Amino acid sequence: MMNSNITDIYGLTPSQEGIYAQYFQNTDTKTYQLLCLCKINKDADLEILESSVEMLSVRHPVLKTAFTVLKSTGAIKQVILQNRKPKFAIVSSDENFSQDLLDKIVEEEAERPLDLQKNSLFRVIVVDFCDERYMVMHTHHIILDGWCLPVLINDLQRYYAELINKSIEEVTDEINKEVSSQTSYAQYATWIKNQDKNEVLEYWGNLLEDYNVAHIYDREKKDNIKNEDVVIYNTLLSEEMSQQIEQFARKSRVSPNTVFECAFGIAMQKYSNCEDVVFDKIISGRGIPLKNIDNTVGLFINTVPVRLKSDGNSTFADVLKETQDQTINANKNGILPLTEVYKQTNLDAKSVDALFIFENYFVGDASDIEKGPLSPKLVSFTEQTEFNLTVTISKEKSGYKIKTAYARDAYTESEVARFIKGYISVFESSLDETKLIKDISVLTESEKEIVLKAFNNTQVEYPRDKCIHELFEEQVER
Protein backbone atom coordinates (compact mmCIF):
# COMPACT_ATOMS: atom_id res chain seq x y z
CA MET A 1 0.00 0.00 0.00
CA MET A 2 1.28 3.46 -0.90
CA ASN A 3 2.18 5.80 1.96
CA SER A 4 -0.61 8.36 2.42
CA ASN A 5 1.96 11.15 2.08
CA ILE A 6 2.97 9.92 -1.39
CA THR A 7 0.74 11.15 -4.20
CA ASP A 8 2.78 9.71 -7.08
CA ILE A 9 5.81 7.53 -7.68
CA TYR A 10 7.59 6.88 -10.98
CA GLY A 11 10.98 6.16 -12.49
CA LEU A 12 13.67 8.61 -13.55
CA THR A 13 14.10 9.85 -17.10
CA PRO A 14 17.45 9.02 -18.76
CA SER A 15 18.72 12.58 -18.16
CA GLN A 16 17.75 12.38 -14.49
CA GLU A 17 19.54 9.05 -14.18
CA GLY A 18 22.75 10.67 -15.43
CA ILE A 19 22.49 13.53 -12.92
CA TYR A 20 21.60 11.20 -10.05
CA ALA A 21 24.61 8.98 -10.81
CA GLN A 22 26.95 11.97 -10.57
CA TYR A 23 25.23 13.17 -7.39
CA PHE A 24 25.57 9.73 -5.79
CA GLN A 25 29.34 9.85 -6.38
CA ASN A 26 29.56 13.15 -4.46
CA THR A 27 26.50 14.13 -2.42
CA ASP A 28 28.14 17.44 -1.41
CA THR A 29 28.54 18.62 -5.00
CA LYS A 30 27.15 22.03 -6.00
CA THR A 31 27.02 21.03 -9.65
CA TYR A 32 23.52 21.06 -11.16
CA GLN A 33 22.19 23.58 -8.66
CA LEU A 34 20.25 26.52 -10.12
CA LEU A 35 19.95 29.97 -8.55
CA CYS A 36 17.63 32.65 -9.89
CA LEU A 37 17.84 36.16 -8.41
CA CYS A 38 14.94 38.59 -8.89
CA LYS A 39 14.26 42.07 -7.62
CA ILE A 40 10.70 42.34 -6.26
CA ASN A 41 8.39 45.08 -5.03
CA LYS A 42 9.62 46.47 -1.71
CA ASP A 43 6.01 46.82 -0.54
CA ALA A 44 5.08 43.20 -1.29
CA ASP A 45 3.30 41.36 1.55
CA LEU A 46 5.69 38.59 2.61
CA GLU A 47 2.96 36.41 4.10
CA ILE A 48 1.11 36.44 0.79
CA LEU A 49 4.40 35.80 -0.99
CA GLU A 50 5.06 32.73 1.17
CA SER A 51 1.57 31.41 0.40
CA SER A 52 2.15 32.10 -3.32
CA VAL A 53 5.34 30.03 -3.20
CA GLU A 54 3.38 27.19 -1.64
CA MET A 55 0.82 27.50 -4.45
CA LEU A 56 3.65 26.94 -6.93
CA SER A 57 4.21 23.48 -5.46
CA VAL A 58 0.49 22.74 -5.82
CA ARG A 59 0.52 23.80 -9.48
CA HIS A 60 3.84 22.06 -10.22
CA PRO A 61 4.10 18.85 -8.15
CA VAL A 62 7.72 18.23 -9.19
CA LEU A 63 8.65 20.88 -6.60
CA LYS A 64 7.61 18.31 -3.98
CA THR A 65 9.91 15.62 -5.37
CA ALA A 66 12.17 13.37 -3.32
CA PHE A 67 14.33 10.54 -4.62
CA THR A 68 14.46 7.13 -3.02
CA VAL A 69 15.91 3.68 -3.62
CA LEU A 70 13.46 0.80 -3.33
CA LYS A 71 14.78 -1.80 -0.89
CA SER A 72 13.07 -4.65 -2.73
CA THR A 73 14.61 -4.03 -6.16
CA GLY A 74 17.28 -1.35 -5.73
CA ALA A 75 15.50 0.76 -8.34
CA ILE A 76 15.71 4.55 -8.01
CA LYS A 77 12.33 6.26 -7.95
CA GLN A 78 11.10 9.81 -7.62
CA VAL A 79 8.16 10.35 -5.32
CA ILE A 80 5.81 13.31 -4.96
CA LEU A 81 5.24 14.04 -1.26
CA GLN A 82 1.88 15.56 -0.38
CA ASN A 83 3.14 17.36 2.73
CA ARG A 84 6.44 18.61 1.36
CA LYS A 85 6.48 22.39 1.14
CA PRO A 86 9.07 24.68 -0.43
CA LYS A 87 11.54 26.15 2.04
CA PHE A 88 10.79 29.85 2.57
CA ALA A 89 13.12 32.14 4.51
CA ILE A 90 13.67 35.87 5.03
CA VAL A 91 17.07 37.50 5.52
CA SER A 92 16.66 41.05 6.81
CA SER A 93 19.17 43.89 6.87
CA ASP A 94 18.84 47.17 8.75
CA GLU A 95 20.88 48.88 6.03
CA ASN A 96 20.11 50.16 2.53
CA PHE A 97 20.92 48.02 -0.48
CA SER A 98 24.48 46.72 -0.62
CA GLN A 99 25.68 44.77 -3.65
CA ASP A 100 28.46 43.17 -1.60
CA LEU A 101 26.03 41.97 1.06
CA LEU A 102 23.58 40.67 -1.55
CA ASP A 103 26.39 38.80 -3.31
CA LYS A 104 27.51 37.31 0.01
CA ILE A 105 23.99 36.08 0.85
CA VAL A 106 23.55 34.55 -2.60
CA GLU A 107 26.97 32.88 -2.39
CA GLU A 108 26.15 31.46 1.04
CA GLU A 109 22.89 30.07 -0.29
CA ALA A 110 24.72 28.55 -3.25
CA GLU A 111 26.99 26.72 -0.79
CA ARG A 112 24.03 24.95 0.81
CA PRO A 113 23.85 21.53 -0.86
CA LEU A 114 20.42 20.23 -1.80
CA ASP A 115 19.82 16.72 -0.46
CA LEU A 116 17.95 14.74 -3.10
CA GLN A 117 16.43 12.39 -0.54
CA LYS A 118 15.78 14.32 2.67
CA ASN A 119 15.05 18.01 2.13
CA SER A 120 12.98 20.24 -0.12
CA LEU A 121 14.57 20.77 -3.53
CA PHE A 122 12.97 24.17 -3.95
CA ARG A 123 14.02 27.02 -1.68
CA VAL A 124 12.99 30.70 -1.78
CA ILE A 125 14.96 33.27 0.19
CA VAL A 126 13.84 36.89 0.45
CA VAL A 127 16.64 39.41 1.04
CA ASP A 128 15.05 42.45 2.67
CA PHE A 129 17.03 45.72 2.71
CA CYS A 130 15.62 48.96 4.09
CA ASP A 131 15.11 50.36 0.61
CA GLU A 132 15.01 47.33 -1.72
CA ARG A 133 13.94 43.70 -1.71
CA TYR A 134 15.24 40.66 -3.60
CA MET A 135 14.17 37.04 -3.99
CA VAL A 136 16.43 34.05 -4.57
CA MET A 137 15.02 30.83 -6.03
CA HIS A 138 17.35 27.91 -5.30
CA THR A 139 16.58 24.53 -6.83
CA HIS A 140 18.18 21.48 -8.42
CA HIS A 141 18.54 20.71 -12.11
CA ILE A 142 17.33 17.14 -11.57
CA ILE A 143 13.74 18.38 -11.08
CA LEU A 144 13.63 21.31 -13.50
CA ASP A 145 15.62 23.28 -16.07
CA GLY A 146 16.21 26.93 -16.90
CA TRP A 147 13.24 26.97 -19.30
CA CYS A 148 10.97 26.46 -16.26
CA LEU A 149 12.08 29.54 -14.32
CA PRO A 150 10.05 32.05 -16.39
CA VAL A 151 7.05 29.75 -16.03
CA LEU A 152 7.50 29.69 -12.26
CA ILE A 153 7.94 33.48 -12.08
CA ASN A 154 4.82 33.98 -14.21
CA ASP A 155 2.78 31.72 -11.96
CA LEU A 156 4.20 33.20 -8.75
CA GLN A 157 3.13 36.68 -9.85
CA ARG A 158 -0.31 35.38 -10.81
CA TYR A 159 -0.93 33.60 -7.51
CA TYR A 160 0.32 36.57 -5.53
CA ALA A 161 -2.19 38.84 -7.32
CA GLU A 162 -5.03 36.35 -6.78
CA LEU A 163 -4.29 35.82 -3.07
CA ILE A 164 -4.68 39.53 -2.41
CA ASN A 165 -8.44 39.12 -2.88
CA LYS A 166 -9.04 35.36 -2.63
CA SER A 167 -8.56 32.70 0.01
CA ILE A 168 -5.92 29.98 -0.21
CA GLU A 169 -8.70 27.41 -0.61
CA GLU A 170 -10.20 29.26 -3.59
CA VAL A 171 -6.87 29.59 -5.36
CA THR A 172 -6.01 25.95 -4.62
CA ASP A 173 -9.28 24.78 -6.20
CA GLU A 174 -8.54 26.81 -9.34
CA ILE A 175 -5.01 25.38 -9.52
CA ASN A 176 -6.25 21.80 -9.17
CA LYS A 177 -8.44 22.34 -12.24
CA GLU A 178 -5.38 23.57 -14.17
CA VAL A 179 -3.33 20.56 -13.06
CA SER A 180 -5.97 18.10 -14.27
CA SER A 181 -5.75 19.44 -17.84
CA GLN A 182 -1.95 19.73 -17.94
CA THR A 183 0.61 17.14 -19.03
CA SER A 184 2.45 15.99 -15.90
CA TYR A 185 6.14 15.18 -15.66
CA ALA A 186 5.14 11.61 -14.74
CA GLN A 187 3.41 11.33 -18.14
CA TYR A 188 6.56 12.62 -19.82
CA ALA A 189 8.67 10.05 -17.95
CA THR A 190 6.36 7.31 -19.23
CA TRP A 191 6.46 8.68 -22.79
CA ILE A 192 10.25 8.80 -22.90
CA LYS A 193 10.52 5.29 -21.46
CA ASN A 194 8.52 3.97 -24.44
CA GLN A 195 10.85 5.47 -27.06
CA ASP A 196 13.12 3.25 -29.17
CA LYS A 197 16.47 3.59 -27.42
CA ASN A 198 18.38 1.47 -29.94
CA GLU A 199 17.33 3.67 -32.85
CA VAL A 200 18.49 6.75 -30.94
CA LEU A 201 21.87 5.21 -30.12
CA GLU A 202 22.35 4.18 -33.75
CA TYR A 203 21.87 7.79 -34.88
CA TRP A 204 24.48 9.17 -32.47
CA GLY A 205 26.90 6.35 -33.21
CA ASN A 206 26.76 7.11 -36.94
CA LEU A 207 27.16 10.86 -36.34
CA LEU A 208 30.29 10.49 -34.20
CA GLU A 209 31.91 7.59 -36.05
CA ASP A 210 35.69 7.91 -36.59
CA TYR A 211 35.93 11.29 -34.87
CA ASN A 212 39.29 12.32 -33.41
CA VAL A 213 39.19 14.87 -30.60
CA ALA A 214 40.14 18.49 -31.37
CA HIS A 215 40.44 21.17 -28.67
CA ILE A 216 40.43 24.97 -28.79
CA TYR A 217 44.05 26.05 -28.25
CA ASP A 218 44.80 22.31 -27.91
CA ARG A 219 43.73 22.27 -24.24
CA GLU A 220 42.62 19.14 -22.43
CA LYS A 221 39.37 19.30 -20.47
CA LYS A 222 39.69 19.92 -16.72
CA ASP A 223 37.78 17.80 -14.22
CA ASN A 224 35.80 18.85 -11.12
CA ILE A 225 35.34 22.50 -12.06
CA LYS A 226 34.00 24.51 -9.11
CA ASN A 227 32.09 27.79 -8.99
CA GLU A 228 35.10 29.70 -7.73
CA ASP A 229 37.15 28.38 -10.65
CA VAL A 230 34.76 29.81 -13.26
CA VAL A 231 35.20 33.27 -14.76
CA ILE A 232 32.55 35.15 -16.75
CA TYR A 233 33.43 37.19 -19.84
CA ASN A 234 30.57 39.17 -21.42
CA THR A 235 30.34 40.69 -24.90
CA LEU A 236 27.42 42.59 -26.43
CA LEU A 237 26.98 42.57 -30.19
CA SER A 238 26.00 45.88 -31.72
CA GLU A 239 22.39 46.43 -32.67
CA GLU A 240 23.47 46.69 -36.32
CA MET A 241 25.33 43.36 -36.23
CA SER A 242 22.42 41.68 -34.40
CA GLN A 243 20.00 42.89 -37.08
CA GLN A 244 22.30 41.67 -39.85
CA ILE A 245 22.40 38.19 -38.28
CA GLU A 246 18.60 38.07 -38.03
CA GLN A 247 18.18 39.30 -41.61
CA PHE A 248 20.65 36.69 -42.83
CA ALA A 249 18.78 33.99 -40.87
CA ARG A 250 15.47 34.98 -42.46
CA LYS A 251 17.03 35.03 -45.91
CA SER A 252 18.56 31.59 -45.32
CA ARG A 253 15.30 30.25 -43.85
CA VAL A 254 16.90 29.18 -40.59
CA SER A 255 16.67 30.47 -37.02
CA PRO A 256 19.23 32.92 -35.55
CA ASN A 257 20.09 30.04 -33.20
CA THR A 258 21.33 28.02 -36.18
CA VAL A 259 23.47 30.89 -37.48
CA PHE A 260 25.10 31.44 -34.07
CA GLU A 261 25.70 27.70 -33.65
CA CYS A 262 27.19 27.32 -37.11
CA ALA A 263 29.52 30.28 -36.58
CA PHE A 264 30.59 28.83 -33.22
CA GLY A 265 31.55 25.57 -34.92
CA ILE A 266 33.54 27.44 -37.58
CA ALA A 267 35.37 29.44 -34.90
CA MET A 268 36.22 26.14 -33.19
CA GLN A 269 37.57 24.80 -36.48
CA LYS A 270 39.79 27.83 -36.88
CA TYR A 271 41.12 27.87 -33.30
CA SER A 272 41.72 24.11 -33.15
CA ASN A 273 43.22 24.11 -36.66
CA CYS A 274 40.95 21.22 -37.59
CA GLU A 275 38.19 20.90 -40.20
CA ASP A 276 36.29 18.33 -38.12
CA VAL A 277 35.13 19.41 -34.64
CA VAL A 278 32.63 18.26 -32.02
CA PHE A 279 31.09 20.41 -29.32
CA ASP A 280 28.05 19.95 -27.13
CA LYS A 281 24.90 22.04 -27.04
CA ILE A 282 21.69 22.34 -25.03
CA ILE A 283 18.33 21.50 -26.60
CA SER A 284 14.97 22.35 -25.01
CA GLY A 285 13.64 18.78 -25.23
CA ARG A 286 10.10 20.09 -25.59
CA GLY A 287 9.49 19.38 -29.26
CA ILE A 288 7.47 16.29 -28.42
CA PRO A 289 3.77 15.35 -28.97
CA LEU A 290 2.49 16.02 -25.43
CA LYS A 291 -0.20 18.58 -24.59
CA ASN A 292 0.90 22.01 -23.28
CA ILE A 293 4.41 20.72 -22.67
CA ASP A 294 5.82 24.29 -22.74
CA ASN A 295 4.03 25.00 -19.47
CA THR A 296 5.04 21.78 -17.72
CA VAL A 297 7.78 22.18 -15.12
CA GLY A 298 10.43 19.47 -15.07
CA LEU A 299 13.78 18.46 -16.53
CA PHE A 300 13.34 18.37 -20.30
CA ILE A 301 16.46 20.03 -21.68
CA ASN A 302 19.36 17.81 -22.64
CA THR A 303 22.95 18.07 -23.77
CA VAL A 304 23.75 16.60 -27.18
CA PRO A 305 26.81 16.52 -29.47
CA VAL A 306 27.19 18.61 -32.63
CA ARG A 307 29.70 17.59 -35.29
CA LEU A 308 30.72 20.07 -37.98
CA LYS A 309 32.94 19.02 -40.86
CA SER A 310 34.15 21.05 -43.79
CA ASP A 311 36.78 20.90 -46.51
CA GLY A 312 38.39 23.31 -48.93
CA ASN A 313 35.29 23.51 -51.09
CA SER A 314 32.69 23.85 -48.31
CA THR A 315 30.71 27.07 -48.27
CA PHE A 316 29.04 28.75 -45.32
CA ALA A 317 25.71 27.62 -46.80
CA ASP A 318 26.89 23.99 -46.76
CA VAL A 319 27.83 24.09 -43.09
CA LEU A 320 24.70 26.06 -42.22
CA LYS A 321 22.51 23.36 -43.81
CA GLU A 322 24.40 20.63 -41.96
CA THR A 323 23.87 22.52 -38.70
CA GLN A 324 20.15 22.84 -39.42
CA ASP A 325 19.81 19.14 -40.30
CA GLN A 326 21.60 18.12 -37.11
CA THR A 327 19.32 20.38 -35.06
CA ILE A 328 16.25 18.63 -36.45
CA ASN A 329 17.73 15.21 -35.71
CA ALA A 330 18.97 16.27 -32.26
CA ASN A 331 15.45 17.34 -31.26
CA LYS A 332 14.21 13.92 -32.36
CA ASN A 333 17.00 11.87 -30.77
CA GLY A 334 18.04 13.99 -27.78
CA ILE A 335 16.48 11.83 -25.07
CA LEU A 336 19.51 10.04 -23.59
CA PRO A 337 22.24 11.17 -21.17
CA LEU A 338 25.36 12.49 -22.87
CA THR A 339 27.52 9.84 -21.21
CA GLU A 340 25.42 7.08 -22.76
CA VAL A 341 25.60 8.73 -26.19
CA TYR A 342 29.39 8.90 -26.07
CA LYS A 343 29.64 5.27 -24.99
CA GLN A 344 28.63 4.37 -28.54
CA THR A 345 31.91 5.82 -29.81
CA ASN A 346 35.58 5.79 -28.93
CA LEU A 347 35.01 9.13 -27.22
CA ASP A 348 34.66 9.99 -23.57
CA ALA A 349 32.10 12.70 -22.71
CA LYS A 350 34.85 14.37 -20.69
CA SER A 351 36.99 14.82 -23.81
CA VAL A 352 34.59 17.39 -25.32
CA ASP A 353 35.34 20.67 -23.57
CA ALA A 354 33.03 23.28 -25.20
CA LEU A 355 29.32 23.83 -24.64
CA PHE A 356 27.06 26.07 -26.76
CA ILE A 357 23.77 27.44 -25.40
CA PHE A 358 21.22 29.59 -27.16
CA GLU A 359 18.68 30.88 -24.65
CA ASN A 360 15.20 30.93 -26.12
CA TYR A 361 13.20 30.24 -23.00
CA PHE A 362 9.42 30.56 -23.02
CA VAL A 363 8.65 33.74 -21.09
CA GLY A 364 5.21 35.15 -22.00
CA ASP A 365 4.76 38.93 -21.76
CA ALA A 366 7.54 40.31 -19.53
CA SER A 367 5.98 43.80 -19.44
CA ASP A 368 2.81 42.42 -17.82
CA ILE A 369 4.85 40.64 -15.15
CA GLU A 370 6.82 43.73 -14.18
CA LYS A 371 3.64 45.82 -13.88
CA GLY A 372 2.00 43.41 -11.42
CA PRO A 373 1.87 43.79 -7.62
CA LEU A 374 4.95 41.60 -7.06
CA SER A 375 6.84 43.06 -10.04
CA PRO A 376 9.62 40.42 -10.26
CA LYS A 377 12.55 41.51 -12.43
CA LEU A 378 15.20 38.94 -13.29
CA VAL A 379 18.66 40.06 -12.10
CA SER A 380 20.71 36.93 -12.66
CA PHE A 381 20.47 33.21 -13.31
CA THR A 382 23.30 30.88 -12.35
CA GLU A 383 23.79 27.28 -13.40
CA GLN A 384 27.12 25.49 -13.21
CA THR A 385 28.35 23.28 -16.01
CA GLU A 386 31.36 20.97 -16.21
CA PHE A 387 32.91 22.41 -19.37
CA ASN A 388 36.13 24.35 -19.83
CA LEU A 389 34.25 26.77 -22.05
CA THR A 390 30.52 27.55 -22.10
CA VAL A 391 29.23 30.14 -24.57
CA THR A 392 25.66 31.33 -24.00
CA ILE A 393 23.79 33.53 -26.49
CA SER A 394 20.81 35.56 -25.26
CA LYS A 395 18.69 38.28 -26.84
CA GLU A 396 18.88 41.67 -25.11
CA LYS A 397 16.98 44.84 -26.02
CA SER A 398 20.05 46.41 -27.63
CA GLY A 399 21.42 43.30 -29.32
CA TYR A 400 22.63 39.75 -28.73
CA LYS A 401 24.76 39.09 -25.67
CA ILE A 402 27.57 36.54 -25.66
CA LYS A 403 28.23 35.25 -22.14
CA THR A 404 31.35 33.13 -21.87
CA ALA A 405 32.03 31.08 -18.74
CA TYR A 406 35.48 29.52 -18.66
CA ALA A 407 37.66 27.56 -16.25
CA ARG A 408 40.49 29.79 -15.09
CA ASP A 409 42.97 26.90 -15.01
CA ALA A 410 42.13 25.96 -18.62
CA TYR A 411 42.19 29.36 -20.36
CA THR A 412 43.43 32.86 -19.73
CA GLU A 413 41.20 35.90 -20.14
CA SER A 414 43.22 37.05 -23.15
CA GLU A 415 42.75 33.67 -24.85
CA VAL A 416 38.99 33.74 -24.25
CA ALA A 417 38.78 37.36 -25.42
CA ARG A 418 40.68 36.44 -28.60
CA PHE A 419 38.40 33.46 -29.26
CA ILE A 420 35.23 35.54 -28.81
CA LYS A 421 36.59 38.30 -31.05
CA GLY A 422 37.35 35.62 -33.61
CA TYR A 423 33.84 34.22 -33.19
CA ILE A 424 32.41 37.66 -33.92
CA SER A 425 34.78 38.03 -36.89
CA VAL A 426 33.20 34.90 -38.38
CA PHE A 427 29.91 36.84 -38.58
CA GLU A 428 31.64 39.86 -40.09
CA SER A 429 33.21 37.82 -42.86
CA SER A 430 30.71 35.00 -43.46
CA LEU A 431 27.19 36.42 -43.74
CA ASP A 432 27.33 35.34 -47.35
CA GLU A 433 26.10 31.87 -48.27
CA THR A 434 28.68 31.51 -51.08
CA LYS A 435 31.66 32.27 -48.82
CA LEU A 436 34.15 29.39 -48.64
CA ILE A 437 34.97 28.27 -45.09
CA LYS A 438 38.70 28.39 -45.87
CA ASP A 439 38.34 32.10 -46.72
CA ILE A 440 36.59 33.00 -43.45
CA SER A 441 38.93 34.84 -41.12
CA VAL A 442 38.89 34.95 -37.33
CA LEU A 443 41.20 37.95 -37.30
CA THR A 444 39.81 41.34 -36.34
CA GLU A 445 40.58 44.36 -38.51
CA SER A 446 43.30 45.52 -36.08
CA GLU A 447 44.87 42.02 -36.06
CA LYS A 448 44.82 41.96 -39.88
CA GLU A 449 46.61 45.30 -39.83
CA ILE A 450 49.32 43.86 -37.59
CA VAL A 451 49.76 40.78 -39.78
CA LEU A 452 49.89 42.77 -43.04
CA LYS A 453 52.11 45.60 -41.87
CA ALA A 454 53.98 44.82 -38.66
CA PHE A 455 54.80 41.15 -39.40
CA ASN A 456 55.74 41.92 -43.00
CA ASN A 457 57.92 44.86 -42.11
CA THR A 458 61.29 43.16 -42.66
CA GLN A 459 63.29 46.32 -43.39
CA VAL A 460 66.43 46.66 -41.20
CA GLU A 461 69.37 49.02 -41.15
CA TYR A 462 72.85 47.71 -42.03
CA PRO A 463 76.20 49.25 -43.05
CA ARG A 464 76.08 50.30 -46.71
CA ASP A 465 79.88 50.39 -47.08
CA LYS A 466 80.40 46.62 -46.65
CA CYS A 467 79.70 43.59 -48.75
CA ILE A 468 77.38 40.82 -47.63
CA HIS A 469 80.24 38.34 -47.07
CA GLU A 470 82.01 40.86 -44.83
CA LEU A 471 78.89 41.32 -42.70
CA PHE A 472 78.50 37.55 -42.50
CA GLU A 473 82.13 37.10 -41.34
CA GLU A 474 81.64 39.75 -38.63
CA GLN A 475 78.51 37.99 -37.40
CA VAL A 476 80.39 34.65 -37.19
CA GLU A 477 83.17 36.26 -35.14
CA ARG A 478 80.60 37.53 -32.61
PDB file of C-alpha atoms in Angstrom, residues 1-11 64 66 68 70 77-83 186:
ATOM      1  CA  MET A   1       0.000   0.000   0.000  1.00  0.00           C
ATOM      2  CA  MET A   2       1.284   3.460  -0.902  1.00  0.00           C
ATOM      3  CA  ASN A   3       2.185   5.797   1.958  1.00  0.00           C
ATOM      4  CA  SER A   4      -0.613   8.361   2.422  1.00  0.00           C
ATOM      5  CA  ASN A   5       1.962  11.147   2.078  1.00  0.00           C
ATOM      6  CA  ILE A   6       2.966   9.919  -1.395  1.00  0.00           C
ATOM      7  CA  THR A   7       0.735  11.153  -4.205  1.00  0.00           C
ATOM      8  CA  ASP A   8       2.776   9.706  -7.079  1.00  0.00           C
ATOM      9  CA  ILE A   9       5.811   7.531  -7.681  1.00  0.00           C
ATOM     10  CA  TYR A  10       7.590   6.876 -10.976  1.00  0.00           C
ATOM     11  CA  GLY A  11      10.981   6.163 -12.493  1.00  0.00           C
ATOM     12  CA  LYS A  64       7.609  18.310  -3.976  1.00  0.00           C
ATOM     13  CA  ALA A  66      12.172  13.371  -3.317  1.00  0.00           C
ATOM     14  CA  THR A  68      14.456   7.126  -3.018  1.00  0.00           C
ATOM     15  CA  LEU A  70      13.460   0.799  -3.327  1.00  0.00           C
ATOM     16  CA  LYS A  77      12.328   6.265  -7.954  1.00  0.00           C
ATOM     17  CA  GLN A  78      11.096   9.815  -7.618  1.00  0.00           C
ATOM     18  CA  VAL A  79       8.156  10.350  -5.325  1.00  0.00           C
ATOM     19  CA  ILE A  80       5.815  13.315  -4.958  1.00  0.00           C
ATOM     20  CA  LEU A  81       5.237  14.037  -1.259  1.00  0.00           C
ATOM     21  CA  GLN A  82       1.877  15.558  -0.378  1.00  0.00           C
ATOM     22  CA  ASN A  83       3.136  17.356   2.733  1.00  0.00           C
ATOM     23  CA  ALA A 186       5.136  11.611 -14.745  1.00  0.00           C
TER      24      ALA A 186
END
